[in-house]
mmCIF file of C-alpha atoms in Angstrom:
data_model
loop_
_atom_site.group_PDB
_atom_site.id
_atom_site.type_symbol
_atom_site.label_atom_id
_atom_site.label_comp_id
_atom_site.label_asym_id
_atom_site.label_seq_id
_atom_site.Cartn_x
_atom_site.Cartn_y
_atom_site.Cartn_z
ATOM 1 C CA UNK A 1 284.481 -137.566 -8.812
ATOM 2 C CA UNK A 2 287.936 -135.791 -10.848
ATOM 3 C CA UNK A 3 286.454 -132.910 -12.623
ATOM 4 C CA UNK A 4 283.142 -132.172 -10.471
ATOM 5 C CA UNK A 5 282.402 -129.403 -8.261
ATOM 6 C CA UNK A 6 281.117 -130.162 -4.677
ATOM 7 C CA UNK A 7 279.039 -126.961 -3.180
ATOM 8 C CA UNK A 8 279.451 -126.771 0.394
ATOM 9 C CA UNK A 9 275.982 -127.573 2.041
ATOM 10 C CA UNK A 10 275.825 -124.780 4.348
ATOM 11 C CA UNK A 11 276.155 -122.659 1.636
ATOM 12 C CA UNK A 12 273.232 -123.497 0.067
ATOM 13 C CA UNK A 13 270.954 -123.655 2.730
ATOM 14 C CA UNK A 14 271.849 -119.988 3.382
ATOM 15 C CA UNK A 15 270.777 -119.089 -0.210
ATOM 16 C CA UNK A 16 267.725 -121.602 0.176
ATOM 17 C CA UNK A 17 266.681 -119.688 3.265
ATOM 18 C CA UNK A 18 267.312 -115.940 2.274
ATOM 19 C CA UNK A 19 264.808 -116.276 -0.853
ATOM 20 C CA UNK A 20 261.408 -116.310 1.458
ATOM 21 C CA UNK A 21 262.430 -113.234 2.958
ATOM 22 C CA UNK A 22 262.790 -110.943 -0.095
ATOM 23 C CA UNK A 23 259.784 -112.230 -1.402
ATOM 24 C CA UNK A 24 257.751 -111.336 2.178
ATOM 25 C CA UNK A 25 259.621 -107.704 1.942
ATOM 26 C CA UNK A 26 258.111 -107.216 -1.684
ATOM 27 C CA UNK A 27 254.808 -108.524 -0.786
ATOM 28 C CA UNK A 28 254.769 -106.159 2.313
ATOM 29 C CA UNK A 29 255.508 -103.324 0.544
ATOM 30 C CA UNK A 30 252.907 -104.192 -2.442
ATOM 31 C CA UNK A 31 250.267 -104.187 0.004
ATOM 32 C CA UNK A 32 251.167 -101.056 2.229
ATOM 33 C CA UNK A 33 251.338 -98.853 -1.235
ATOM 34 C CA UNK A 34 247.175 -99.270 -1.817
ATOM 35 C CA UNK A 35 246.582 -98.329 1.931
ATOM 36 C CA UNK A 36 248.700 -95.296 1.751
ATOM 37 C CA UNK A 37 246.770 -93.926 -1.436
ATOM 38 C CA UNK A 38 243.373 -94.917 -0.222
ATOM 39 C CA UNK A 39 244.134 -92.694 3.230
ATOM 40 C CA UNK A 40 245.642 -89.769 0.722
ATOM 41 C CA UNK A 41 242.086 -90.153 -1.045
ATOM 42 C CA UNK A 42 240.074 -90.029 1.967
ATOM 43 C CA UNK A 43 241.834 -87.100 3.278
ATOM 44 C CA UNK A 44 241.303 -85.171 -0.150
ATOM 45 C CA UNK A 45 237.788 -86.087 0.214
ATOM 46 C CA UNK A 46 237.360 -84.939 3.469
ATOM 47 C CA UNK A 47 239.096 -81.610 2.710
ATOM 48 C CA UNK A 48 236.712 -81.052 -0.243
ATOM 49 C CA UNK A 49 233.539 -81.658 1.439
ATOM 50 C CA UNK A 50 234.773 -79.272 4.074
ATOM 51 C CA UNK A 51 235.232 -76.309 1.312
ATOM 52 C CA UNK A 52 231.998 -77.131 -0.326
ATOM 53 C CA UNK A 53 230.124 -76.574 3.131
ATOM 54 C CA UNK A 54 231.969 -73.796 3.916
ATOM 55 C CA UNK A 55 231.217 -71.808 0.848
ATOM 56 C CA UNK A 56 227.527 -73.202 1.170
ATOM 57 C CA UNK A 57 226.927 -71.376 4.435
ATOM 58 C CA UNK A 58 228.778 -68.211 3.450
ATOM 59 C CA UNK A 59 226.469 -68.079 0.142
ATOM 60 C CA UNK A 60 223.336 -68.779 2.274
ATOM 61 C CA UNK A 61 224.228 -65.234 4.402
ATOM 62 C CA UNK A 62 221.864 -62.340 3.853
ATOM 63 C CA UNK A 63 222.075 -58.843 4.195
ATOM 64 C CA UNK A 64 219.258 -56.982 5.542
ATOM 65 C CA UNK A 65 219.010 -53.128 5.854
ATOM 66 C CA UNK A 66 217.136 -50.878 8.207
ATOM 67 C CA UNK A 67 216.259 -47.677 7.303
ATOM 68 C CA UNK A 68 216.883 -45.665 10.947
ATOM 69 C CA UNK A 69 214.572 -42.873 11.388
ATOM 70 C CA UNK A 70 212.094 -41.425 14.069
ATOM 71 C CA UNK A 71 208.704 -42.247 13.343
ATOM 72 C CA UNK A 72 208.858 -45.670 12.065
ATOM 73 C CA UNK A 73 207.467 -48.656 13.403
ATOM 74 C CA UNK A 74 210.281 -51.250 14.500
ATOM 75 C CA UNK A 75 208.161 -52.933 16.974
ATOM 76 C CA UNK A 76 207.791 -56.147 14.737
ATOM 77 C CA UNK A 77 210.694 -56.007 12.699
ATOM 78 C CA UNK A 78 212.410 -59.283 14.237
ATOM 79 C CA UNK A 79 208.879 -61.148 13.564
ATOM 80 C CA UNK A 80 208.848 -60.280 9.830
ATOM 81 C CA UNK A 81 212.376 -60.459 8.931
ATOM 82 C CA UNK A 82 214.052 -63.763 9.628
ATOM 83 C CA UNK A 83 217.572 -63.035 10.499
ATOM 84 C CA UNK A 84 220.026 -66.138 11.242
ATOM 85 C CA UNK A 85 223.860 -66.465 12.092
ATOM 86 C CA UNK A 86 226.009 -65.238 9.481
ATOM 87 C CA UNK A 87 223.431 -62.596 8.415
ATOM 88 C CA UNK A 88 224.562 -59.020 8.590
ATOM 89 C CA UNK A 89 222.014 -56.100 9.329
ATOM 90 C CA UNK A 90 223.007 -52.661 8.076
ATOM 91 C CA UNK A 91 221.600 -49.607 9.728
ATOM 92 C CA UNK A 92 221.354 -46.397 7.100
ATOM 93 C CA UNK A 93 220.231 -43.339 8.836
ATOM 94 C CA UNK A 94 221.487 -39.120 9.175
ATOM 95 C CA UNK A 95 222.516 -37.061 11.707
ATOM 96 C CA UNK A 96 221.630 -36.610 14.645
ATOM 97 C CA UNK A 97 220.716 -40.202 14.789
ATOM 98 C CA UNK A 98 222.730 -43.255 16.456
ATOM 99 C CA UNK A 99 222.811 -46.873 16.692
ATOM 100 C CA UNK A 100 223.495 -47.887 20.186
ATOM 101 C CA UNK A 101 223.536 -51.694 21.040
ATOM 102 C CA UNK A 102 221.924 -52.187 24.595
ATOM 103 C CA UNK A 103 221.244 -54.845 27.249
ATOM 104 C CA UNK A 104 217.948 -55.651 27.608
ATOM 105 C CA UNK A 105 217.381 -53.750 30.930
ATOM 106 C CA UNK A 106 218.505 -50.314 29.436
ATOM 107 C CA UNK A 107 216.474 -51.381 26.008
ATOM 108 C CA UNK A 108 213.413 -51.653 27.854
ATOM 109 C CA UNK A 109 214.255 -48.455 29.950
ATOM 110 C CA UNK A 110 215.905 -46.552 26.939
ATOM 111 C CA UNK A 111 218.960 -45.789 29.247
ATOM 112 C CA UNK A 112 221.930 -45.007 27.535
ATOM 113 C CA UNK A 113 224.261 -44.686 30.239
ATOM 114 C CA UNK A 114 226.177 -48.002 29.462
ATOM 115 C CA UNK A 115 225.917 -48.831 25.700
ATOM 116 C CA UNK A 116 227.821 -52.610 24.419
ATOM 117 C CA UNK A 117 228.451 -49.946 21.629
ATOM 118 C CA UNK A 118 227.527 -46.672 19.905
ATOM 119 C CA UNK A 119 227.897 -45.644 16.195
ATOM 120 C CA UNK A 120 226.878 -42.135 14.423
ATOM 121 C CA UNK A 121 228.594 -42.975 11.033
ATOM 122 C CA UNK A 122 225.085 -42.991 9.241
ATOM 123 C CA UNK A 123 225.836 -46.801 8.108
ATOM 124 C CA UNK A 124 226.186 -49.001 10.913
ATOM 125 C CA UNK A 125 226.864 -53.218 9.810
ATOM 126 C CA UNK A 126 226.250 -55.625 12.349
ATOM 127 C CA UNK A 127 227.132 -59.254 11.336
ATOM 128 C CA UNK A 128 225.491 -62.104 13.845
ATOM 129 C CA UNK A 129 227.642 -64.828 14.681
ATOM 130 C CA UNK A 130 225.650 -66.663 17.336
ATOM 131 C CA UNK A 131 222.007 -66.989 17.834
ATOM 132 C CA UNK A 132 220.194 -65.569 20.401
ATOM 133 C CA UNK A 133 218.342 -61.493 20.692
ATOM 134 C CA UNK A 134 220.102 -58.257 20.461
ATOM 135 C CA UNK A 135 218.711 -54.957 21.090
ATOM 136 C CA UNK A 136 219.393 -51.598 19.238
ATOM 137 C CA UNK A 137 218.236 -48.085 19.750
ATOM 138 C CA UNK A 138 218.905 -44.532 18.802
ATOM 139 C CA UNK A 139 220.195 -42.236 21.589
ATOM 140 C CA UNK A 140 219.550 -38.908 19.554
ATOM 141 C CA UNK A 141 217.599 -36.146 22.197
ATOM 142 C CA UNK A 142 218.907 -37.424 25.242
ATOM 143 C CA UNK A 143 216.896 -41.035 24.585
ATOM 144 C CA UNK A 144 213.982 -39.364 23.435
ATOM 145 C CA UNK A 145 214.199 -41.080 20.141
ATOM 146 C CA UNK A 146 214.413 -44.565 21.795
ATOM 147 C CA UNK A 147 211.237 -43.635 23.946
ATOM 148 C CA UNK A 148 209.159 -42.656 20.868
ATOM 149 C CA UNK A 149 209.967 -45.960 19.213
ATOM 150 C CA UNK A 150 213.420 -46.086 17.514
ATOM 151 C CA UNK A 151 214.692 -49.107 18.887
ATOM 152 C CA UNK A 152 214.219 -52.625 17.592
ATOM 153 C CA UNK A 153 215.227 -56.288 19.124
ATOM 154 C CA UNK A 154 216.652 -58.754 16.780
ATOM 155 C CA UNK A 155 216.227 -62.133 17.008
ATOM 156 C CA UNK A 156 218.754 -64.382 15.412
ATOM 157 C CA UNK A 157 218.476 -67.940 14.510
ATOM 158 C CA UNK A 158 220.842 -70.502 14.757
ATOM 159 C CA UNK A 159 220.468 -71.580 10.683
ATOM 160 C CA UNK A 160 221.621 -69.790 7.981
ATOM 161 C CA UNK A 161 219.302 -71.254 5.694
ATOM 162 C CA UNK A 162 215.754 -69.964 4.979
ATOM 163 C CA UNK A 163 212.567 -72.075 4.987
ATOM 164 C CA UNK A 164 211.666 -73.197 1.352
ATOM 165 C CA UNK A 165 209.402 -71.055 -0.347
ATOM 166 C CA UNK A 166 210.104 -68.085 1.865
ATOM 167 C CA UNK A 167 210.050 -64.723 -0.101
ATOM 168 C CA UNK A 168 210.873 -61.510 1.366
ATOM 169 C CA UNK A 169 207.997 -59.202 3.011
ATOM 170 C CA UNK A 170 206.762 -56.233 1.000
ATOM 171 C CA UNK A 171 207.566 -53.074 1.695
ATOM 172 C CA UNK A 172 204.476 -51.053 3.172
ATOM 173 C CA UNK A 173 204.117 -47.858 1.902
ATOM 174 C CA UNK A 174 205.158 -44.881 4.242
ATOM 175 C CA UNK A 175 207.221 -47.157 6.782
ATOM 176 C CA UNK A 176 210.982 -46.618 6.589
ATOM 177 C CA UNK A 177 211.358 -49.690 8.970
ATOM 178 C CA UNK A 178 211.040 -52.084 5.862
ATOM 179 C CA UNK A 179 214.146 -54.186 5.275
ATOM 180 C CA UNK A 180 215.681 -54.853 1.985
ATOM 181 C CA UNK A 181 216.204 -58.795 2.123
ATOM 182 C CA UNK A 182 218.507 -58.939 -0.889
ATOM 183 C CA UNK A 183 221.885 -60.221 -0.198
ATOM 184 C CA UNK A 184 224.676 -57.830 -1.267
ATOM 185 C CA UNK A 185 225.858 -59.293 -4.703
ATOM 186 C CA UNK A 186 229.535 -57.760 -4.304
ATOM 187 C CA UNK A 187 229.992 -59.242 -0.621
ATOM 188 C CA UNK A 188 228.361 -62.957 -1.655
ATOM 189 C CA UNK A 189 230.901 -62.851 -4.710
ATOM 190 C CA UNK A 190 234.205 -62.226 -2.211
ATOM 191 C CA UNK A 191 232.716 -64.751 0.144
ATOM 192 C CA UNK A 192 232.220 -67.295 -2.676
ATOM 193 C CA UNK A 193 236.099 -66.705 -3.774
ATOM 194 C CA UNK A 194 237.172 -66.926 -0.177
ATOM 195 C CA UNK A 195 235.715 -69.754 0.489
ATOM 196 C CA UNK A 196 236.849 -71.325 -3.137
ATOM 197 C CA UNK A 197 240.416 -70.148 -2.339
ATOM 198 C CA UNK A 198 240.838 -71.844 0.622
ATOM 199 C CA UNK A 199 239.223 -74.831 -0.423
ATOM 200 C CA UNK A 200 241.706 -75.117 -3.671
ATOM 201 C CA UNK A 201 244.902 -74.252 -1.412
ATOM 202 C CA UNK A 202 243.725 -77.164 0.953
ATOM 203 C CA UNK A 203 243.748 -79.833 -1.422
ATOM 204 C CA UNK A 204 246.743 -78.794 -2.972
ATOM 205 C CA UNK A 205 248.507 -79.355 0.186
ATOM 206 C CA UNK A 206 247.864 -82.999 -0.379
#
């Protein structure tokens, strides 16, 4: 008819076919966004849990002090003092004493020909990173201090948490082998700060 416009049918069909494709792409993008957000939230939660677990383990570690001298009875030390993985034992002593770590056989024989390690600084710190029994003795006076009882076998438990309600053993009068079971406040604060700092840095990375 005069004055009327006739649109080509193929153009109309093309426009009609294109519309569903745009809608499909939008729907796909909308459904993917929540999934990505969910994955990021899960990753953050896992990192936070790992950081909390690390801080808790550090906080549970203890420092035990042994006053290392001749004449004390160290035979029952490991039985009356619970040492666990992550704990530290500090030997404090004066000259001429030493702290030598030995194999079980050398410990039994008080033989110092091939020690695992030796120290005579006056303050020997040993941190235990795995369970098991380790052996320490004094090599002074040709090993006679060891023969007279200045040696200790420390059995380390797998867990760094103490049983509920367990209290430190009392200090026997006149026995310098008693351990102070109180954690070092400065060392504990440093460990906590380190654990929290690492956890915060990991969370900030997401």
